[in-house]
Structure formats: structure tokens, C-alpha cells
PDB file of C-alpha atoms in Angstrom:
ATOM      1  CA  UNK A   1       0.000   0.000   0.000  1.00 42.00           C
ATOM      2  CA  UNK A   2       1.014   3.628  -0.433  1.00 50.00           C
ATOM      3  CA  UNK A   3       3.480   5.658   1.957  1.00 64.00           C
ATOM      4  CA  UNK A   4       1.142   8.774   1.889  1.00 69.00           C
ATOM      5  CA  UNK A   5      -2.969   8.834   2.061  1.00 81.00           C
ATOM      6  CA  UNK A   6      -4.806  12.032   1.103  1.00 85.00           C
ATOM      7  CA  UNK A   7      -8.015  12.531   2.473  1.00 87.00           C
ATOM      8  CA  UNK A   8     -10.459  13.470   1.523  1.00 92.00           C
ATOM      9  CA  UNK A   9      -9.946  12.206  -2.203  1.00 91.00           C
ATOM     10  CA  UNK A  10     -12.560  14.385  -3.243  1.00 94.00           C
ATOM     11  CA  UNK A  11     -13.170  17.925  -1.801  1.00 96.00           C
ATOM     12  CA  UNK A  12     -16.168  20.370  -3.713  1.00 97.00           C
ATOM     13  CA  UNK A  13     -16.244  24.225  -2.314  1.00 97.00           C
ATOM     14  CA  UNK A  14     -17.025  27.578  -3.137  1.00 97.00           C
ATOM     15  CA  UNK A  15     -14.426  29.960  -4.070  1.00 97.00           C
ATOM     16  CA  UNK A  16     -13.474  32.234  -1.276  1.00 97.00           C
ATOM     17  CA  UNK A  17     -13.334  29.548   1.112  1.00 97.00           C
ATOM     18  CA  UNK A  18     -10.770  27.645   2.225  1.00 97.00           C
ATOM     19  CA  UNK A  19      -9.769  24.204   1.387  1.00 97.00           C
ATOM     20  CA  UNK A  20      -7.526  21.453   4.030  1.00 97.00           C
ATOM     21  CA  UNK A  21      -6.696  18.262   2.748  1.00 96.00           C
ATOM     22  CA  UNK A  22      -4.892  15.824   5.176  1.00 96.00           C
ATOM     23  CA  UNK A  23      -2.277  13.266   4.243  1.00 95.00           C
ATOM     24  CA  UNK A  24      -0.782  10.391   6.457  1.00 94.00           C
ATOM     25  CA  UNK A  25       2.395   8.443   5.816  1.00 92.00           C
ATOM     26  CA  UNK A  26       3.684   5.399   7.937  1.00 90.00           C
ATOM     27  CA  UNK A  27       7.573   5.297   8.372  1.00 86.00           C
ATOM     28  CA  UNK A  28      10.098   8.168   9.168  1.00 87.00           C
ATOM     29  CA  UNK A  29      10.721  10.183   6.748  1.00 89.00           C
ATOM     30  CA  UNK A  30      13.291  13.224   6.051  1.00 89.00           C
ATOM     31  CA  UNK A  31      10.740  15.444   4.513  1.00 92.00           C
ATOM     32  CA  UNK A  32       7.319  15.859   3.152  1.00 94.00           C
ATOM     33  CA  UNK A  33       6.055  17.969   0.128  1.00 95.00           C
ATOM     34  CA  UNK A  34       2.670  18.750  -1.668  1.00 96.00           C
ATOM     35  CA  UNK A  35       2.418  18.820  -5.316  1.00 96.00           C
ATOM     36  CA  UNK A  36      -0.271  20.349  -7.441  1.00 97.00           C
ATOM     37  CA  UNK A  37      -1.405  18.784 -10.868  1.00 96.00           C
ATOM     38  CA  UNK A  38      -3.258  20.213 -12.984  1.00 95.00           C
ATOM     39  CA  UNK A  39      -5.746  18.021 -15.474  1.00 89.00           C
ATOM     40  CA  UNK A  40      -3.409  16.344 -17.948  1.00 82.00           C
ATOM     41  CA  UNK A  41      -0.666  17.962 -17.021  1.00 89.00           C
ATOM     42  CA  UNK A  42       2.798  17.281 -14.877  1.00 92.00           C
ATOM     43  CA  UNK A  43       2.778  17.345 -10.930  1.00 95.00           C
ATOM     44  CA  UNK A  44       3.924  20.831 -10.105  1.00 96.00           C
ATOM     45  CA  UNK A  45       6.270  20.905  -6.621  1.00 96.00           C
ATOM     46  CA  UNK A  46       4.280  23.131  -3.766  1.00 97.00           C
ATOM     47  CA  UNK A  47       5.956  23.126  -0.567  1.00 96.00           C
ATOM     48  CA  UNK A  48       8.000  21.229   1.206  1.00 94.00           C
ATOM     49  CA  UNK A  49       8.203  20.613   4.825  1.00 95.00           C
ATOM     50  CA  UNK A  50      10.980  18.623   6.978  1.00 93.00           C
ATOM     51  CA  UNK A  51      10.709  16.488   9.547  1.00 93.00           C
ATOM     52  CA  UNK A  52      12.001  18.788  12.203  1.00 94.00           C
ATOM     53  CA  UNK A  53       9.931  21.402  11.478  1.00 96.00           C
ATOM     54  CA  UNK A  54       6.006  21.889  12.788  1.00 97.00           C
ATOM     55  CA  UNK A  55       4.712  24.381  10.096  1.00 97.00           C
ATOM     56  CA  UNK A  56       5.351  26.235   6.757  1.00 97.00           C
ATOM     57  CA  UNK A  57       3.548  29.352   4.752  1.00 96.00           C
ATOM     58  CA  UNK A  58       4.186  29.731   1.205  1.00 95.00           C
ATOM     59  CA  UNK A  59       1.567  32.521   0.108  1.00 96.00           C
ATOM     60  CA  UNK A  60      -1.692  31.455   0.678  1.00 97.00           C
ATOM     61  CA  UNK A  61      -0.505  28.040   1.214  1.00 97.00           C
ATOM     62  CA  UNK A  62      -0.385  26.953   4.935  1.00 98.00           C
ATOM     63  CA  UNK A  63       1.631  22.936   5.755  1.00 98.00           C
ATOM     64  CA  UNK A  64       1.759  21.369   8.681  1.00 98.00           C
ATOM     65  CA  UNK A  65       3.522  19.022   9.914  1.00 97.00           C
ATOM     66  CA  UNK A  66       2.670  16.630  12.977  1.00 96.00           C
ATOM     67  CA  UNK A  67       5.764  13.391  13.194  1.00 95.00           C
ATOM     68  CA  UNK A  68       4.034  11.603  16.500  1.00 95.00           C
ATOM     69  CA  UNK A  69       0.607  11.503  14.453  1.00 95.00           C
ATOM     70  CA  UNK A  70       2.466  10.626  11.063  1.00 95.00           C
ATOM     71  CA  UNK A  71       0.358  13.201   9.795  1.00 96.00           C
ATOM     72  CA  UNK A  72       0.309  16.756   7.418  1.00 96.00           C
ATOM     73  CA  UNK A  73      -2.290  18.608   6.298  1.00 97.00           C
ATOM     74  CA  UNK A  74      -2.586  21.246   3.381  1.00 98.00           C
ATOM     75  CA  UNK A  75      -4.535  24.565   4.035  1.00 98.00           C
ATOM     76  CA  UNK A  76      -5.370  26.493   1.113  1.00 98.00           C
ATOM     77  CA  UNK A  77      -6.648  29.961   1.923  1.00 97.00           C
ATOM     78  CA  UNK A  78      -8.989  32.095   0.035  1.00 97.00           C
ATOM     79  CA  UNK A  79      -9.450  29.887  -2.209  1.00 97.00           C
ATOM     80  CA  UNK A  80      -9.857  30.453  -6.289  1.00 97.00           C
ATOM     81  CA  UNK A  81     -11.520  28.763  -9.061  1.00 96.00           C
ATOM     82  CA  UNK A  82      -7.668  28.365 -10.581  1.00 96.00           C
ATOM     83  CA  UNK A  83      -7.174  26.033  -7.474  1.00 97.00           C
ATOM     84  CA  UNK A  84      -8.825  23.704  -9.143  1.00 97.00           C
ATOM     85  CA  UNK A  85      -6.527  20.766  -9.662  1.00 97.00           C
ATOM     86  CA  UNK A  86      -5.636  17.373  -8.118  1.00 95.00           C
ATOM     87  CA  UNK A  87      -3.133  17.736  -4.438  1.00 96.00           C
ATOM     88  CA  UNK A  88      -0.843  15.262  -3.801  1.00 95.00           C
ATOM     89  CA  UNK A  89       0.949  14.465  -0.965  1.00 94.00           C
ATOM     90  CA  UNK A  90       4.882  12.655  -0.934  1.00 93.00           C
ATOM     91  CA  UNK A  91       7.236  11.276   1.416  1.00 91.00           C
ATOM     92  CA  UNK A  92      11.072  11.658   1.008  1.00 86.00           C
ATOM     93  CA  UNK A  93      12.034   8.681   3.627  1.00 79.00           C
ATOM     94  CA  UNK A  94      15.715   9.044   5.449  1.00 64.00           C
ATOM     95  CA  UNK A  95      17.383   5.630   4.634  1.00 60.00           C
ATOM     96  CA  UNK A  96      15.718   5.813   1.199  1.00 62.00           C
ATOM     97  CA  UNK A  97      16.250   7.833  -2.212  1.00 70.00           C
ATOM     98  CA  UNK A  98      12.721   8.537  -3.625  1.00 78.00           C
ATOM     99  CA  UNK A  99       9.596  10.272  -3.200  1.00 85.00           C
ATOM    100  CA  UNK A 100       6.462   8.061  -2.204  1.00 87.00           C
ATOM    101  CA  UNK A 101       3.146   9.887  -3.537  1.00 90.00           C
ATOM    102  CA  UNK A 102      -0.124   9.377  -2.183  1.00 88.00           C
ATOM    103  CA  UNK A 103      -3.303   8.796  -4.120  1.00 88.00           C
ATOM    104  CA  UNK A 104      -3.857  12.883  -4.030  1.00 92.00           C
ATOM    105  CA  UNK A 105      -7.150  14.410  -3.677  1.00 94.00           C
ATOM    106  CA  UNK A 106      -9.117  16.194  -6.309  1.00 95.00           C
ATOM    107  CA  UNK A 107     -10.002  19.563  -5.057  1.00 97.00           C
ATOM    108  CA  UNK A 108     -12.878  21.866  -7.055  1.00 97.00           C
ATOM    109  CA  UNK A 109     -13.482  25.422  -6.552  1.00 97.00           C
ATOM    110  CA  UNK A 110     -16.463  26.524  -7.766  1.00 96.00           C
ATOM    111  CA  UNK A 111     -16.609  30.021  -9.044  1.00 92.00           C
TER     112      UNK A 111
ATOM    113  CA  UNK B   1      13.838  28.309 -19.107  1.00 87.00           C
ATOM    114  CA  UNK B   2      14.122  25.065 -16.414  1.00 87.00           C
ATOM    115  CA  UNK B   3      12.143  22.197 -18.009  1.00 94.00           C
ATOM    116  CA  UNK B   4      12.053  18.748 -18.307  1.00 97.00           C
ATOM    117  CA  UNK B   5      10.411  17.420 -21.869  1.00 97.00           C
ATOM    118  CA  UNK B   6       9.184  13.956 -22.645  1.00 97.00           C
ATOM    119  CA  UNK B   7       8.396  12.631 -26.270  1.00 97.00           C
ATOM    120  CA  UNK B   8       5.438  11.713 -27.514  1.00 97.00           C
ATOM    121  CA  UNK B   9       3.102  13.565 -25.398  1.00 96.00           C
ATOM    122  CA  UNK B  10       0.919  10.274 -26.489  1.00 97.00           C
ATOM    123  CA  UNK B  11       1.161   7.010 -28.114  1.00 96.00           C
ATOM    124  CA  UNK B  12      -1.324   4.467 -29.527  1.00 96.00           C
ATOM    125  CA  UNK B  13       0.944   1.459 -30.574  1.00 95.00           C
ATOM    126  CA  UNK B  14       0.360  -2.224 -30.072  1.00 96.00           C
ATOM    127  CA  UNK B  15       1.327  -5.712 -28.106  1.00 96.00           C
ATOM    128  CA  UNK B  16       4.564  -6.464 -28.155  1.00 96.00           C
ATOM    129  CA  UNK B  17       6.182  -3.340 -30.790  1.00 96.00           C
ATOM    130  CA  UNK B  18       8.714  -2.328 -28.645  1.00 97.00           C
ATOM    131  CA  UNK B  19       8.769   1.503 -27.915  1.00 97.00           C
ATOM    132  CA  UNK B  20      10.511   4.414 -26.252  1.00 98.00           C
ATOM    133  CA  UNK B  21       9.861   7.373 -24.778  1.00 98.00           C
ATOM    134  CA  UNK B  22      12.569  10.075 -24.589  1.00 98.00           C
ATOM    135  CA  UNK B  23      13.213  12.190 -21.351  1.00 98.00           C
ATOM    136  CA  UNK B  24      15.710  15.196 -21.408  1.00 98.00           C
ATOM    137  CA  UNK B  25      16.165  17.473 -18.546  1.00 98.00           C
ATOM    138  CA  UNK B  26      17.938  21.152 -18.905  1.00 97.00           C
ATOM    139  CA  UNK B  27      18.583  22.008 -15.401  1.00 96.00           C
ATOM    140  CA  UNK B  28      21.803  19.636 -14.773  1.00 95.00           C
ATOM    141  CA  UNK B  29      19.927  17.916 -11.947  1.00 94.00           C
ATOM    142  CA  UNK B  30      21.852  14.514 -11.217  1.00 93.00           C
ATOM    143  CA  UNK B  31      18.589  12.667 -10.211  1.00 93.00           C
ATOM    144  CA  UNK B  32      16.202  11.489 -12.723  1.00 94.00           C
ATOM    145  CA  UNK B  33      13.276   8.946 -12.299  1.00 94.00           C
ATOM    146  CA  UNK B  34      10.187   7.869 -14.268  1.00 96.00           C
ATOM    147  CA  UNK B  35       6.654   7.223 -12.556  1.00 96.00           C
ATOM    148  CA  UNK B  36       3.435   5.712 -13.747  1.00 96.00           C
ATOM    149  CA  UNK B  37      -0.098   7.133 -12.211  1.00 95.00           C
ATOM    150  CA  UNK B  38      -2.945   4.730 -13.081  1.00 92.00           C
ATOM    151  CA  UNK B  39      -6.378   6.153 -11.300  1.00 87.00           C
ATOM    152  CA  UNK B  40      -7.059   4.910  -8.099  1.00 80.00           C
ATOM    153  CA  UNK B  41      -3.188   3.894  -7.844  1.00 83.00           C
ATOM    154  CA  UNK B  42      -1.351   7.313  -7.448  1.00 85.00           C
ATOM    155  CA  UNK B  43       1.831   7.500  -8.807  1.00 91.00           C
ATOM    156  CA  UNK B  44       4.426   4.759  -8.221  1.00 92.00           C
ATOM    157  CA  UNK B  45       7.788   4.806  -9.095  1.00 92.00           C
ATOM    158  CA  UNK B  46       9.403   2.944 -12.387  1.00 95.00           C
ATOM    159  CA  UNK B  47      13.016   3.189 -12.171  1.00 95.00           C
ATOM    160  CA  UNK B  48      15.460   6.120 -11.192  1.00 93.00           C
ATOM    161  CA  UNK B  49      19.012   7.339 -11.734  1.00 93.00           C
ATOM    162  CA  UNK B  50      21.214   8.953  -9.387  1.00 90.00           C
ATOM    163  CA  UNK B  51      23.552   9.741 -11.892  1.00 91.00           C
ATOM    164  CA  UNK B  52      25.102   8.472 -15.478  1.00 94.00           C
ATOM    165  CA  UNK B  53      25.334   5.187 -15.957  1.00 93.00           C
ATOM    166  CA  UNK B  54      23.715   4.646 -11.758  1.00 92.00           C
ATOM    167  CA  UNK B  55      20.550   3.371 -12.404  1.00 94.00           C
ATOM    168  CA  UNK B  56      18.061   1.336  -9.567  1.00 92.00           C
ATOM    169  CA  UNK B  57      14.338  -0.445  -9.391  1.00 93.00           C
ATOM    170  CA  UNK B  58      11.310   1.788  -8.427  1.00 90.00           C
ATOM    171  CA  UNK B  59       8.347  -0.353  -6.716  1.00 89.00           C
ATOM    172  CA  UNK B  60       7.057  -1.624 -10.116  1.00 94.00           C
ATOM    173  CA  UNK B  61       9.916  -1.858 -12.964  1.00 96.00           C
ATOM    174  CA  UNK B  62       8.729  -5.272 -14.523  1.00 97.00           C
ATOM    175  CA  UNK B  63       8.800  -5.073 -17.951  1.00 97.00           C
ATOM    176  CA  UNK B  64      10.226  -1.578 -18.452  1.00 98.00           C
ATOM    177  CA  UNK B  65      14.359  -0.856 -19.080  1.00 98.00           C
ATOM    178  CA  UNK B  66      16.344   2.566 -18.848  1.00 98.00           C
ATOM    179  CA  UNK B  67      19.545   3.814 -19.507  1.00 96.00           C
ATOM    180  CA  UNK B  68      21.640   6.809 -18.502  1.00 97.00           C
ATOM    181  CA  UNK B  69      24.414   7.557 -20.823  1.00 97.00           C
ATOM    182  CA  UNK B  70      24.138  11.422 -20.583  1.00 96.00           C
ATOM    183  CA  UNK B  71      23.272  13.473 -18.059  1.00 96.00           C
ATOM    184  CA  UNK B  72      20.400  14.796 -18.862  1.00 97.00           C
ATOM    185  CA  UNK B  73      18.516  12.051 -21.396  1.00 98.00           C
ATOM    186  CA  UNK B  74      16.642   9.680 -19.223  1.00 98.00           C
ATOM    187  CA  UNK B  75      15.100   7.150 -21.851  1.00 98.00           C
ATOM    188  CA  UNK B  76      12.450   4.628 -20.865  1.00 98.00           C
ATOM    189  CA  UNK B  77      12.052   1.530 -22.637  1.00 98.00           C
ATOM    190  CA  UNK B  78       9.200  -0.895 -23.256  1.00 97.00           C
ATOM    191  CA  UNK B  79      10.819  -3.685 -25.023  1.00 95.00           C
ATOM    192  CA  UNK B  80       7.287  -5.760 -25.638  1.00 97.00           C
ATOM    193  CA  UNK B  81       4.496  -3.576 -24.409  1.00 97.00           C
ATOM    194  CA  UNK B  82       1.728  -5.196 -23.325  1.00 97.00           C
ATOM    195  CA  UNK B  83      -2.187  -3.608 -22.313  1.00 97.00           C
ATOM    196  CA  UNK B  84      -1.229  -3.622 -18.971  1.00 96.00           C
ATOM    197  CA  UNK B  85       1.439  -1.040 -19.363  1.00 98.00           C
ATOM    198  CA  UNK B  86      -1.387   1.349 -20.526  1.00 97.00           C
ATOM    199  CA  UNK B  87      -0.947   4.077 -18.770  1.00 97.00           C
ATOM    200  CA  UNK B  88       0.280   7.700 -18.309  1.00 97.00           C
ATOM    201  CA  UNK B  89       4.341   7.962 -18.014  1.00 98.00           C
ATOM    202  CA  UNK B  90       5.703  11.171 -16.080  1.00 97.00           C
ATOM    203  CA  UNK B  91       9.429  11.933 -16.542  1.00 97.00           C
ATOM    204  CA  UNK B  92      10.739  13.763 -13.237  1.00 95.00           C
ATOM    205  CA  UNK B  93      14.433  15.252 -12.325  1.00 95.00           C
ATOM    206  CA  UNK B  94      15.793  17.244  -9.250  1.00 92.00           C
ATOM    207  CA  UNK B  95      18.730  18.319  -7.605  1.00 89.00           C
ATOM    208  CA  UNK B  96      21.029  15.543  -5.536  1.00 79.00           C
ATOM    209  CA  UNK B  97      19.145  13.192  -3.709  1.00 77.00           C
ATOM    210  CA  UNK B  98      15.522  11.075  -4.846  1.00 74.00           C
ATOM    211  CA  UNK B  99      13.972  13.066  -2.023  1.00 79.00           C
ATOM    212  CA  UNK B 100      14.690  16.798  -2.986  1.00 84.00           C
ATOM    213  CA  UNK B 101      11.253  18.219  -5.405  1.00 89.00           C
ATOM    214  CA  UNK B 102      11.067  17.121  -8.003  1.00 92.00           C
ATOM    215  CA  UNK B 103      10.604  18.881 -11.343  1.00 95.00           C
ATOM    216  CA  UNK B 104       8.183  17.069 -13.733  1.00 96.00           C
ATOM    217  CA  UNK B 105       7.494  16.772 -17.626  1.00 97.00           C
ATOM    218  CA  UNK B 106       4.038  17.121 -19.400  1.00 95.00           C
ATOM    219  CA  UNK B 107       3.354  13.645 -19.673  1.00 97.00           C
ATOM    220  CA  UNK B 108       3.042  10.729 -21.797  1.00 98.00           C
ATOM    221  CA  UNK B 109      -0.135   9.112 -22.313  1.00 97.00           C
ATOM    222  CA  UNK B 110       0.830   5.357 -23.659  1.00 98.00           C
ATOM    223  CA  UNK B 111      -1.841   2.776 -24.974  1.00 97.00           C
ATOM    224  CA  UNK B 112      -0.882  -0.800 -25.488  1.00 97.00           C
ATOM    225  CA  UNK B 113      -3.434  -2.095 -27.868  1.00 96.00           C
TER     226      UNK B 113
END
């Protein structure tokens, strides 16, 4: 089974509001990052987020980061109907030398 | 400007015509690796390289080969496709280690008829 498990996999809302999505993993890892695909289209690199630290802003993106839970979650802020787009969480483990994605959750913004 | 391009963006071939799908990186990033993403699967990992000619298995590299004689060409290989290799092929690169972010290409949507 996957390293990383978004939830919810599907998340509907209005634009203006905000949007969390949650991902858990199961080992240790060095780091954690959220990607951002677009239909048809490449899995564009978010934020990243390491192990030591508890919480990271990158405009009106908000990551946190909780190691006893195994657990991150994704907080997207004002949200926009160009937010609309598939979220994806991955896992960067310490003894290994790859990213493990999740199964990413489809996010819709409705305008 | 920093990309990483894949070729063909898609592919309708059939069983068994074996196939290739270029991947060339312009940012001199060492690491290079090729993922699948089949719905309800996510994205798994194929095979990666940390550098020229240092290539290792991904969770699901049956059936697919890759070589890494330059730098920045990353070719994968599907000797004799078969239907079950239907899928949609993402070409990814980044800086030193597997677990830095990763910069991706477009795509490349292969069916194995």
C-alpha cells in the first residue's frame, strides 16, 4: 500500500473559502512535500516541509507538519476557481532515495 | 527556461512493438526517475538514476528498461508492451538526492493495444 494517504480524495467548495486536505504516511521520513497537478498535465512541486519542522507558509498556502501523528495537512486559503486541480501528498524517507506519492485528492473550486 | 520534456506527449501502438519514450532534462539535476499514475493507484515509481550510468528499481519496474548515458537524457524503454502497461508515463528530475522536489514533464499518455 502507499506511503502517503490524502483525504479526503474528493473535496467540492465555493471559491473564497478555504480548502484542508490531510495526508498520512507510515515510516520516518526526512521530509514531506505537496504537489499540485493540474488536469493532464505534470505534478507541479508546492511546498516542502521537513521532519524537524512543525509548520510552513508559502503565500496562501499553509503545511503542517505533525511526526508523532504521522500526519500533514494542506490549508489552502482564500481559495480560487484556478485552485482547481488534483493535491498530492509525498514522502522523502531518510534511509531511502525517492519520493512516495499518495493517491492525491481532487479539489474543485467553484466560481 | 528550467524544463524537463518527454516525447510523444501520447502514443497508440500495439502488443509487443517495442517503444521508447525520450526524457531530457535542462537544469543539470543529477537525479532522474520515471513514474506511472494509473487512477485509483497514485503514482508509483518505475526506475530512477542517481547519476550516469547509476541506475536502480522503483516499486514496479517489470517489464520496463532505462539507460543513462548522458546526463540529462533519461530514456524509458518498453521492449514488448503489453495492455497492462497502458498508462500515463511522467518523466521527473531534481537536484542531488531522490527526495529533494522534483521537477516534472508534461506527460506521456501510452496505450498498449
Amino acid at each position: 500500500s502507499q506511503q502517503g494517504e490524502e483525504d479526503p480524495q474528493a473535496l467540492s467548495i465555493q471559491e473564497g473559502e478555504n480548502a484542508t486536505m490531510n495526508c498520512s504516511y507510515k515510516t520516518s521520513i526526512n521530509n514531506l512535500q505537496w504537489y499540485r497537478q493540474n488536469s493532464g498535465r505534470g505534478l507541479v512541486h508546492l511546498i516542502l516541509i521537513r521532519s524537524n519542522e512543525r509548520e510552513k507558509h508559502s503565500g496562501r498556502l499553509r503545511v503542517t507538519l505533525d511526526t508523532s501523528k504521522k500526519s500533514s495537512s494542506l490549508l489552502i486559503t482564500a481559495s480560487r476557481a484556478a485552485d482547481t486541480a488534483s493535491y498530492f501528498c509525498a514522502t522523502g524517507l531518510n534511509a531511502g532515495n525517492m519520493l512516495t506519492f499518495g493517491g492525491g485528492t481532487r479539489l474543485m473550486v467553484k466560481p | 527556461e528550467a524544463q524537463v520534456t518527454q516525447n510523444p506527449r501520447y502514443l497508440i501502438t500495439v502488443t509487443g512493438k517495442k517503444l521508447t519514450v525520450t526524457c531530457s532534462q535542462n537544469m543539470n539535476h543529477e537525479y532522474m526517475s520515471w513514474y506511472r499514475q494509473d487512477p485509483g493507484l497514485g503514482l508509483r515509481q518505475i526506475y530512477y538514476s542517481m547519476n550516469v550510468e547509476v541506475t536502480d528499481k522503483g516499486d514496479v519496474p517489470e517489464g520496463y528498461k532505462v539507460s543513462r548515458k548522458e546526463k540529462r537524457n533519461f530514456p524509458l524503454i518498453l521492449e514488448s508492451p503489453s495492455p497492462n502497461q497502458t498508462s500515463l508515463y511522467f518523466c521527473a528530475s531534481s537536484r542531488g538526492r531522490g527526495y529533494q522536489p522534483q521537477h516534472f514533464g508534461d506527460g506521456t499518455r501510452l496505450s498498449i493495444l
